[in-house]
Amino acid sequence: MRFIGSKKNIVGKIEEVLDKHLDGSEKTFLDLFAGSNAVGNFFSKRYKIISNDIMYFSYVIARGSLAQKGSLKFHKLKELEISDPFKYFNSINVNNCKADFVTLEYSPAGPAKRMYFTEENAKRIDFCRNTIENWKKEKLINDNEYFYLLASLLNAIPYVSNTTGTYGAFLKKWDKRAFKPLTLEAPFIYNYFNNEAYNCDSLNLISQLDKNDICYIDTPYNTRQYPSNYHVLEMIAKWNKPELKGVTGQPNLDQEKSDFAVKRKAFKSMEKLISQIKAKHVIISYSSDGIIQEKDFIKLIKKYAKPYTFEEYKFNYRKYKSKIYNDKKVSEILFYFQPQQEPKVNKEEIPHLKKNINVVNSQGYIKSPLNYVGGKYKLLSQILPLFPKQISTFIDLFSGGANIGINVNADKIIFNDINTKINEFFRYLQKNDIDDILMQINKYISQYELSKTNEKGFKKFRAVYNENPNPIMLYTLVSYSFNYQFRFNNNMKFNNPFGRNRSHFSKRMENNLIKFTNKLHQTNAEFVDYYFNKLNFDNLDHKSFVYADPPYLITTGSYNDGNRGFVNWTETQEKQLYDLLDNLSKNKIRFALSNVLEHKGMKNELLIQWSQKYNVHHLNYSYSNSSHNTTHLGSDEVLITNY
């Protein structure tokens, strides 16, 4: 199984580190975050494996092979003349299979037309999953046989999935593997020493288990959450048929996020875990790009390790497996130590960590990956509470960097902006897996040696982009340009200068990109490129809502000066917008308009007069990085609503 962070390729290194310290009496091996069970399978011939994972599909795979026990004779099935259940499943005629949850939600045959599986394979999955469940209910198979068959199905699905390996999103074009027929095979049984499998929170399990000889820990490294990346397999394993939302069809996973993958919680969770370990030997896998800094992790381990037992091993490891691979090295880290005899719980944090926690506002808003002039991220906490509570279709009329729309709760969101370059970038994010996107960015950074100081490399990259542009090249280019801004000449050639000693693709930008893309994949969103009054509003109903954040008439933002390949914003456009909003109001469509009544001694008299017939909400103006705002003295930022 293709699995994020699988240690299949480094199990030899883990064994090499362990063997230096073993005395031959070790019998048990606790794999606390088992994932694909690659590590447990590898060590199963030497030790009794205790496999655990919070993801149910991972537990099913472990229970079906690594911890398989008892009879697998399928006696009652044979009485029904099903001598081999695998041959039975593989020989079914898909035309006779009924469409159930997988077909309706994860294939083009359903109303959402999602492309995780072809209709044929989706029907096969539905048939197999329903049959396995029915056989269990009718007591035609026992628990061991049930998990064995279910593990076989889960192992088979990745070979026909139209994804990049994870299920955060599906591919928009069919991969050739998706056309292979779903084929179930009998799982290999790794149970040599009466292995056990658990589906528990690791912190709860470690507090209840007796001492183990070897404890292996492989927590998530970064902020990517496993539930959202494997929601399809998890649903098929549980067969709970939850309500799905958005383009990618994800259920509500808010309660299933791992604290180990949340930056502000990871250190505390790791300390709580390490402080409770009862084992002779502990080995931890981590990475040089993990959210806990390496020096802090070392200090934490030494706090709970016997003196002089801590060891660290680092080696280069290919983070992304692809035909296109960046040369940026990511070091895999193995920490080895022996816990103190009497584990002690200490809830104190390392002092300097408190200063480095990436604080997220309490509302948990998603930030655009773009540093777009006039972006409203810092005003979200003031603007969004003024929006209607129930929205069917939300139109972000001048969406720009998409800070507003990505944070709105609506059945459908339409992002509209005349800047096609920006929308091309967002459409690319919508259609591609975040790991592939990050791989491309790092490839460009490595290929052109982009940095805060290499202006020559930046200019070479800019010239290559202008000859053959693509959205991820543009985003990477912007990451190293002055003030992170999108600037084009009238021939639509990117002409923003180098951002010397300031601009670079930082960890913060990467995190913003990951969070934004993941949210986008869960959102029913469309990006369109119309001039604002050419957009079709005919399909809106009374629960629809239109938000307008146009260029401001009395400011000097670079996007409305008419010199960047786009239309200048003058009184003509201002009056056209007022007419459009008035018509929406006559048709009982709700709207909100962001603007400024006054800025640096200038007043927008047109706006002041027009706004008198609507509600004007005055906001606390607090931008720090907008070119139309050098100081906010005398600026009156407002939200004007017709409700």
XYZ file of C-alpha atoms in Angstrom:
643
model
C 0.000 0.000 0.000
C 1.192 3.503 -0.880
C 1.218 5.297 2.462
C 2.439 8.732 3.573
C 5.649 8.357 5.537
C 5.863 4.589 5.064
C 9.100 3.229 6.504
C 9.290 0.278 4.133
C 12.524 1.615 2.640
C 14.311 2.268 5.933
C 13.423 -0.795 8.017
C 16.979 -2.026 7.443
C 18.324 1.156 9.084
C 15.984 0.687 12.043
C 17.175 -2.883 12.480
C 20.810 -1.783 12.220
C 20.372 0.794 15.013
C 18.525 -1.621 17.275
C 20.934 -4.514 16.841
C 23.740 -2.466 18.406
C 21.919 -2.501 21.739
C 20.005 -5.802 21.969
C 21.074 -8.491 24.430
C 19.068 -11.340 22.868
C 16.324 -11.480 25.506
C 13.956 -9.146 23.636
C 10.661 -10.743 22.639
C 8.100 -7.955 22.090
C 8.010 -5.072 19.611
C 5.417 -2.294 20.044
C 4.652 -0.429 16.803
C 2.664 2.462 18.249
C 1.792 4.312 15.001
C 1.681 1.348 12.637
C 0.242 2.957 9.480
C 0.774 0.474 6.651
C 2.370 -2.015 9.118
C 5.548 -2.148 7.027
C 7.757 -2.053 10.147
C 5.718 -4.646 12.048
C 5.710 -6.994 9.063
C 9.484 -6.687 8.743
C 10.202 -7.514 12.398
C 7.477 -10.156 12.750
C 9.878 -13.095 12.296
C 11.936 -11.917 15.298
C 9.408 -10.585 17.807
C 5.822 -10.616 18.911
C 4.394 -7.496 17.264
C 1.906 -5.252 19.037
C 0.464 -3.082 16.282
C -1.573 0.042 16.946
C -3.044 2.840 14.880
C -5.859 5.308 15.415
C -6.990 4.828 11.792
C -9.467 1.954 11.570
C -8.458 0.858 8.072
C -4.869 0.440 9.310
C -6.134 -1.689 12.192
C -8.180 -3.829 9.784
C -5.119 -4.529 7.644
C -3.095 -5.447 10.746
C -5.883 -7.586 12.165
C -6.322 -9.351 8.844
C -2.685 -10.350 8.303
C -0.140 -9.329 10.938
C -2.386 -10.308 13.869
C -4.457 -12.942 12.081
C -5.473 -15.775 14.377
C -7.513 -18.937 14.240
C -9.240 -20.770 11.431
C -9.513 -19.520 7.867
C -11.310 -22.540 6.449
C -14.453 -20.720 5.247
C -16.471 -23.885 5.981
C -19.908 -22.246 5.755
C -19.066 -20.552 2.476
C -18.047 -23.893 1.037
C -21.490 -25.197 1.970
C -22.789 -22.479 -0.365
C -20.389 -23.778 -3.056
C -18.038 -20.808 -2.617
C -14.788 -22.758 -2.313
C -12.556 -19.713 -2.749
C -14.002 -16.289 -1.751
C -11.223 -14.435 -3.602
C -12.002 -16.156 -6.898
C -15.672 -15.511 -6.204
C -15.134 -11.760 -5.799
C -12.811 -11.535 -8.798
C -15.219 -13.353 -11.125
C -18.320 -11.242 -10.490
C -20.067 -9.647 -13.445
C -19.983 -5.930 -12.734
C -23.185 -5.432 -14.754
C -25.051 -7.354 -12.079
C -23.619 -5.276 -9.228
C -25.849 -2.748 -7.510
C -24.614 0.821 -7.143
C -24.121 1.659 -3.465
C -22.158 4.273 -1.511
C -18.812 3.973 -3.308
C -20.405 4.129 -6.752
C -22.672 7.049 -5.873
C -20.078 9.097 -3.971
C -16.669 8.173 -5.408
C -17.315 7.480 -9.102
C -18.622 9.502 -12.079
C -21.901 7.562 -11.819
C -22.894 9.608 -8.761
C -24.346 13.130 -8.730
C -21.023 14.675 -7.640
C -19.197 12.801 -10.456
C -16.080 12.263 -8.364
C -13.330 10.286 -10.065
C -11.698 8.190 -7.337
C -12.729 4.995 -9.144
C -14.226 4.016 -12.465
C -17.904 3.083 -12.254
C -17.017 -0.567 -12.887
C -14.511 -0.790 -10.042
C -16.729 1.249 -7.718
C -19.517 -1.283 -8.239
C -17.072 -4.111 -7.541
C -16.009 -2.435 -4.294
C -19.649 -1.946 -3.275
C -20.440 -5.586 -4.023
C -17.407 -6.928 -2.147
C -17.910 -4.667 0.862
C -21.645 -5.403 1.183
C -21.077 -9.127 0.697
C -18.367 -9.306 3.379
C -20.599 -7.400 5.805
C -23.634 -9.570 5.039
C -21.652 -12.773 5.437
C -20.596 -11.626 8.891
C -24.150 -10.669 9.923
C -25.445 -14.018 8.691
C -22.596 -15.780 10.575
C -21.303 -17.359 7.391
C -17.790 -16.186 8.335
C -16.128 -15.744 11.730
C -14.227 -12.656 12.918
C -10.880 -13.932 11.648
C -12.300 -14.617 8.201
C -14.092 -11.266 8.198
C -10.932 -9.238 8.827
C -8.962 -11.411 6.397
C -11.387 -10.656 3.543
C -11.726 -6.999 4.479
C -7.937 -6.582 4.595
C -7.760 -8.129 1.146
C -10.249 -5.577 -0.191
C -8.417 -2.621 1.375
C -5.100 -3.867 0.010
C -6.580 -4.142 -3.491
C -8.173 -0.687 -3.682
C -4.968 1.431 -4.039
C -4.091 -0.492 -7.219
C -7.202 0.871 -8.960
C -7.510 4.289 -7.274
C -7.381 7.349 -9.520
C -5.207 9.279 -7.057
C -1.565 10.143 -6.464
C -1.487 7.686 -3.553
C -3.505 9.571 -0.973
C -7.205 10.408 -1.089
C -7.178 14.123 -0.291
C -8.209 14.589 -3.919
C -8.738 12.542 -7.061
C -7.042 13.056 -10.411
C -9.081 14.993 -12.962
C -7.849 12.743 -15.749
C -7.900 8.981 -15.553
C -4.644 7.293 -14.620
C -4.153 4.032 -16.496
C -4.129 2.075 -13.223
C -7.757 3.091 -12.628
C -8.879 0.950 -15.583
C -7.436 -2.250 -14.123
C -10.146 -4.496 -12.692
C -10.269 -4.674 -8.900
C -8.557 -7.924 -7.907
C -8.598 -9.393 -4.396
C -5.738 -11.593 -3.234
C -5.269 -13.594 -0.052
C -3.177 -11.487 2.382
C 0.108 -12.902 3.600
C -0.061 -13.866 7.284
C 2.845 -12.515 9.370
C 1.717 -13.895 12.724
C 4.622 -15.982 14.011
C 4.478 -15.070 17.716
C 0.808 -14.447 18.553
C 0.796 -10.797 17.484
C -1.806 -8.288 18.676
C -3.538 -5.389 16.918
C -5.161 -2.328 18.500
C -7.178 0.622 17.232
C -6.515 3.106 20.048
C -5.242 6.565 20.804
C -1.521 6.008 21.374
C -1.483 8.018 24.605
C -4.249 5.878 26.070
C -2.680 2.618 24.936
C 0.827 3.362 26.229
C -0.539 4.059 29.702
C -2.285 0.680 29.839
C 0.303 -1.667 28.326
C 2.850 -3.531 30.405
C 6.518 -3.042 29.715
C 7.644 -3.953 26.201
C 11.134 -4.797 25.076
C 11.169 -2.503 22.040
C 8.941 0.483 21.376
C 8.961 2.029 17.901
C 7.378 5.472 17.420
C 6.587 6.999 14.038
C 4.251 9.952 14.624
C 3.177 12.371 11.860
C 6.014 14.799 11.068
C 4.112 17.756 9.683
C 0.667 19.333 9.600
C -0.835 17.010 6.987
C -3.574 15.016 8.671
C -3.997 11.309 7.917
C -7.838 11.194 8.238
C -8.295 13.613 5.318
C -5.681 11.802 3.219
C -7.240 8.352 3.726
C -10.926 9.140 4.236
C -12.004 6.853 1.374
C -10.247 3.777 2.789
C -11.424 4.666 6.283
C -15.051 4.856 5.159
C -14.836 1.562 3.274
C -13.290 -0.098 6.318
C -15.943 1.256 8.706
C -18.760 1.156 6.105
C -20.510 3.909 8.034
C -21.539 5.883 4.919
C -21.140 9.397 6.371
C -22.415 12.631 4.855
C -19.832 13.942 2.389
C -19.165 17.515 1.352
C -17.183 19.417 -1.234
C -15.522 18.525 -4.486
C -13.393 15.780 -2.916
C -16.235 14.282 -0.885
C -14.758 14.380 2.574
C -16.783 13.767 5.748
C -16.533 16.019 8.791
C -13.140 15.111 10.260
C -12.783 17.927 12.793
C -12.841 15.517 15.743
C -10.313 13.108 14.222
C -7.283 15.350 13.822
C -4.086 14.165 15.460
C -2.462 16.485 17.997
C 0.910 15.200 16.761
C 0.203 16.970 13.441
C -0.868 20.289 14.974
C 2.078 22.629 15.479
C 0.864 24.189 18.714
C 0.069 20.761 20.237
C 2.747 18.435 18.868
C 5.431 19.087 21.491
C 3.131 18.615 24.477
C 1.699 15.426 22.997
C 5.159 14.041 22.310
C 6.300 14.791 25.840
C 3.229 13.131 27.315
C 3.918 10.064 25.183
C 7.638 9.767 25.901
C 7.154 10.321 29.619
C 4.913 7.232 29.859
C 6.922 4.732 27.807
C 7.824 1.517 29.605
C 10.351 -0.316 27.428
C 13.971 -1.504 27.327
C 14.632 0.202 24.013
C 12.905 3.080 22.254
C 13.487 4.163 18.686
C 11.751 7.174 17.137
C 11.524 8.069 13.458
C 11.458 11.745 12.622
C 12.470 14.133 9.869
C 14.564 17.267 9.508
C 11.469 19.111 8.237
C 9.291 18.026 11.167
C 7.180 20.554 13.065
C 9.129 19.914 16.285
C 12.580 21.411 15.898
C 15.373 18.871 16.043
C 17.230 20.556 18.942
C 14.040 20.727 21.000
C 13.256 17.088 20.286
C 16.730 16.038 21.447
C 16.382 18.040 24.647
C 13.004 16.450 25.308
C 14.263 12.880 24.826
C 17.294 13.415 27.059
C 14.951 14.604 29.782
C 13.394 11.116 29.977
C 16.335 8.942 28.871
C 18.847 7.104 31.007
C 22.155 8.963 31.056
C 24.438 8.274 28.092
C 21.878 6.141 26.214
C 20.671 8.752 23.717
C 21.873 8.369 20.122
C 20.928 10.142 16.905
C 21.270 8.817 13.363
C 20.660 10.996 10.290
C 20.666 9.974 6.653
C 19.385 11.436 3.399
C 16.011 10.185 2.334
C 13.871 10.794 -0.724
C 10.760 12.480 0.608
C 8.887 12.418 -2.689
C 8.862 9.383 -4.933
C 8.352 10.590 -8.472
C 9.957 10.667 -11.876
C 10.488 14.371 -11.195
C 12.455 14.802 -8.014
C 14.016 17.853 -6.464
C 17.556 17.675 -5.189
C 16.729 19.334 -1.891
C 17.824 16.919 0.805
C 15.476 15.896 3.569
C 17.160 14.017 6.377
C 15.435 11.084 7.985
C 16.270 10.940 11.693
C 16.314 7.955 14.042
C 16.494 8.698 17.765
C 17.466 5.813 20.047
C 17.344 5.852 23.849
C 16.580 3.771 26.896
C 13.877 5.205 29.171
C 14.519 5.892 32.839
C 13.562 3.075 35.194
C 10.766 5.062 36.786
C 9.037 7.148 34.120
C 8.080 10.537 35.440
C 5.502 12.917 34.043
C 6.600 16.533 33.754
C 4.160 18.907 32.109
C 6.560 21.829 31.759
C 7.474 23.010 28.282
C 10.893 23.985 27.053
C 10.812 27.774 27.673
C 11.981 28.963 24.262
C 9.350 26.862 22.487
C 6.670 29.183 23.801
C 8.180 31.968 21.749
C 8.248 29.943 18.546
C 4.747 28.500 18.466
C 2.987 29.511 15.277
C -0.020 31.245 16.777
C -3.280 30.718 14.913
C -6.157 33.069 15.583
C -8.924 31.576 17.669
C -11.319 31.492 14.727
C -8.938 29.239 12.798
C -9.165 31.149 9.512
C -7.378 29.858 6.428
C -4.862 32.306 4.931
C -4.390 32.672 1.202
C -1.016 31.389 -0.065
C -0.737 34.671 -2.004
C 0.412 38.011 -0.619
C -2.286 39.795 -2.598
C -2.528 43.584 -2.415
C -5.695 44.572 -0.550
C -6.227 41.075 0.858
C -8.711 40.954 3.715
C -7.142 38.261 5.922
C -6.504 40.648 8.829
C -10.097 41.870 8.678
C -11.736 38.421 8.567
C -12.614 38.482 12.263
C -14.526 41.738 11.676
C -16.066 40.975 8.276
C -17.226 37.345 8.507
C -19.431 37.804 11.613
C -21.381 40.390 9.597
C -22.144 37.880 6.831
C -25.463 35.934 6.741
C -25.459 32.638 8.630
C -26.993 30.522 5.861
C -25.669 30.902 2.315
C -26.551 28.731 -0.679
C -24.310 30.279 -3.366
C -21.569 32.690 -2.338
C -20.049 34.890 -5.050
C -16.707 36.530 -4.312
C -17.004 39.129 -7.063
C -13.399 40.412 -6.897
C -11.844 37.346 -5.271
C -8.160 38.298 -5.616
C -6.192 36.156 -3.187
C -9.390 34.342 -2.088
C -9.012 35.115 1.630
C -12.735 35.776 2.014
C -14.279 32.988 -0.054
C -12.099 30.192 1.308
C -13.338 30.996 4.822
C -17.053 31.251 4.000
C -19.442 28.421 4.802
C -21.706 28.013 1.753
C -23.100 25.215 -0.392
C -21.234 26.579 -3.416
C -18.576 29.266 -3.751
C -17.835 31.127 -6.982
C -14.507 32.960 -7.031
C -14.476 35.587 -9.773
C -11.545 37.765 -10.764
C -10.410 39.337 -14.026
C -6.825 38.363 -13.172
C -6.653 35.079 -15.066
C -3.127 34.370 -13.829
C -4.332 34.201 -10.236
C -7.295 32.014 -11.095
C -5.134 29.653 -13.153
C -3.034 29.145 -10.046
C -6.080 28.405 -7.881
C -7.534 26.049 -10.460
C -4.229 24.197 -10.474
C -4.352 23.836 -6.681
C -7.904 22.562 -6.997
C -6.941 19.816 -9.433
C -3.633 18.587 -7.993
C -2.335 16.853 -4.885
C -0.486 19.091 -2.424
C 2.513 16.738 -2.212
C 2.993 16.955 -5.980
C 2.684 20.742 -5.841
C 5.328 21.028 -3.109
C 7.572 18.688 -5.047
C 7.365 20.980 -8.110
C 8.083 24.100 -6.048
C 11.150 22.525 -4.442
C 12.295 21.284 -7.841
C 12.312 24.854 -9.206
C 14.030 26.207 -6.091
C 16.774 23.619 -6.442
C 17.119 23.863 -10.227
C 17.577 27.655 -10.242
C 19.239 27.859 -6.800
C 16.638 30.367 -5.644
C 17.440 32.136 -2.380
C 17.199 35.524 -0.693
C 20.470 36.596 -2.312
C 20.725 34.871 -5.719
C 19.354 37.576 -8.026
C 20.975 35.985 -11.068
C 19.105 32.731 -10.500
C 15.852 34.665 -9.969
C 16.212 36.568 -13.260
C 17.027 33.396 -15.161
C 13.958 31.716 -13.692
C 11.798 34.765 -14.513
C 12.933 34.679 -18.138
C 12.150 30.951 -18.396
C 8.699 31.535 -16.917
C 7.879 34.355 -19.334
C 8.803 32.128 -22.261
C 6.738 29.160 -21.078
C 4.501 30.117 -18.110
C 2.732 27.715 -15.783
C 0.938 28.380 -12.464
C 3.423 26.731 -10.084
C 6.386 28.433 -11.768
C 4.571 31.733 -11.264
C 3.886 31.038 -7.595
C 7.508 30.023 -6.991
C 8.705 33.122 -8.861
C 6.469 35.374 -6.783
C 7.860 33.775 -3.615
C 11.277 35.278 -4.403
C 10.125 38.606 -5.844
C 9.750 42.044 -4.284
C 7.065 42.105 -1.606
C 5.712 38.761 -2.923
C 3.581 40.629 -5.481
C 2.091 39.663 -8.847
C 3.119 42.294 -11.420
C 2.875 42.064 -15.199
C 3.561 44.503 -17.997
C 0.999 45.218 -20.711
C 2.252 42.187 -22.637
C 1.468 40.035 -19.576
C 5.125 39.341 -18.900
C 5.985 39.030 -15.212
C 8.158 42.030 -14.326
C 8.272 42.216 -10.527
C 11.897 42.680 -9.371
C 13.936 40.437 -7.093
C 13.043 40.507 -3.383
C 16.604 40.675 -2.128
C 17.230 39.656 1.510
C 13.516 39.349 2.209
C 11.426 37.168 -0.066
C 11.705 33.382 -0.109
C 9.496 30.294 0.061
C 9.349 30.045 3.840
C 7.933 27.366 6.121
C 5.068 29.722 6.909
C 4.239 30.020 3.193
C 4.371 26.244 2.824
C 1.987 25.788 5.749
C -0.409 28.378 4.317
C -0.295 26.636 0.945
C -0.987 23.223 2.491
C -3.903 24.438 4.600
C -5.438 26.438 1.761
C -5.155 23.583 -0.747
C -6.584 21.026 1.664
C -9.542 23.321 2.405
C -10.037 23.964 -1.309
C -10.231 20.225 -1.974
C -13.058 20.019 0.558
C -14.978 22.966 -0.919
C -17.509 23.061 -3.743
C -15.754 25.917 -5.512
C -15.465 27.340 -9.029
C -12.988 29.939 -10.293
C -14.166 32.166 -13.161
C -12.610 35.175 -14.929
C -15.419 37.541 -15.875
C -15.470 41.326 -15.880
C -17.547 41.887 -12.750
C -20.804 43.025 -14.420
C -20.638 40.267 -17.066
C -21.079 37.500 -14.521
C -24.413 35.648 -14.702
C -26.497 36.241 -11.567
C -29.713 34.662 -12.923
C -29.396 31.433 -10.935
C -29.118 33.084 -7.524
C -31.859 32.589 -4.936
C -32.762 34.511 -1.799
C -30.215 32.547 0.227
C -27.412 33.546 -2.118
C -24.896 36.182 -1.124
C -22.595 38.422 -3.183
C -19.459 39.957 -1.695
C -17.612 42.736 -3.530
C -14.097 43.915 -2.690
C -13.248 46.081 -5.727
C -10.187 48.269 -6.289
C -10.647 51.368 -4.167
C -11.268 54.537 -6.156
C -9.307 56.828 -3.810
C -6.264 54.585 -3.239
C -3.251 53.736 -5.387
C -3.115 49.949 -5.357
C -0.928 48.534 -8.145
C -3.808 46.398 -9.375
C -5.992 49.406 -10.378
C -3.566 51.726 -12.138
C -4.250 50.358 -15.633
C -0.583 49.500 -16.167
C -0.509 45.809 -15.317
C -2.358 44.341 -18.289
C -5.754 44.793 -16.609
C -8.542 47.384 -16.720
C -8.084 50.650 -14.867
C -10.619 51.398 -12.096
C -12.271 54.794 -12.572
C -15.558 56.442 -11.694
C -17.079 54.593 -14.643
C -16.358 51.190 -13.100
C -17.384 52.505 -9.662
C -20.846 53.531 -10.936
C -21.238 50.236 -12.821
C -20.666 48.388 -9.564
C -23.217 50.529 -7.696
C -25.800 49.763 -10.410
C -25.074 46.044 -10.173
C -25.463 46.017 -6.382
C -28.658 48.068 -6.587
C -30.126 45.529 -9.012
C -29.184 42.677 -6.683
C -30.940 44.444 -3.861
C -34.093 44.975 -5.961
C -34.114 41.239 -6.625
C -33.760 40.570 -2.880
C -30.239 39.159 -3.229
C -28.050 39.977 -0.234
C -24.727 41.700 -0.782
C -21.805 43.213 1.125
C -19.290 45.718 -0.206
C -15.818 46.374 1.231
C -14.411 49.843 0.605
C -13.038 53.008 2.188
C -15.074 56.181 2.632
C -11.982 58.231 3.412
C -8.258 57.641 2.936
C -5.331 59.949 3.705
C -7.437 63.094 3.528
C -9.385 62.063 0.410
C -13.093 61.218 0.453
C -15.029 58.994 -1.912
C -18.024 61.272 -2.310
C -19.720 58.911 -4.763
C -19.571 56.076 -2.260
C -20.626 58.245 0.672
C -23.732 59.388 -1.187
C -24.635 55.946 -2.568
C -24.142 54.147 0.767
C -26.738 56.259 2.573
C -29.524 53.900 1.485
C -27.748 50.866 2.977
C -26.163 49.814 6.269
C -22.585 51.000 6.842
C -20.366 49.068 9.275
C -17.140 50.853 10.217
C -14.155 48.519 10.670
C -10.905 48.790 12.537
C -8.462 49.432 9.681
C -5.269 47.480 10.394
C -3.395 46.435 7.248
C 0.360 46.185 7.384
C 1.327 45.107 3.872
C -0.916 46.827 1.342
C 0.656 49.251 -1.079
C -2.392 51.521 -0.920
C -1.898 51.992 2.807
C 1.272 53.543 4.105
C -0.372 54.746 7.291
C -3.967 54.187 8.222
C -4.357 57.619 9.728
C -7.606 59.092 8.428
C -8.750 55.877 6.674
C -12.326 54.724 7.186
C -12.613 51.067 6.131
C -16.256 49.981 5.883
C -18.493 47.061 5.030
C -21.727 48.165 3.352
C -24.652 45.700 3.413
C -28.225 45.672 2.139
C -29.480 43.624 5.094
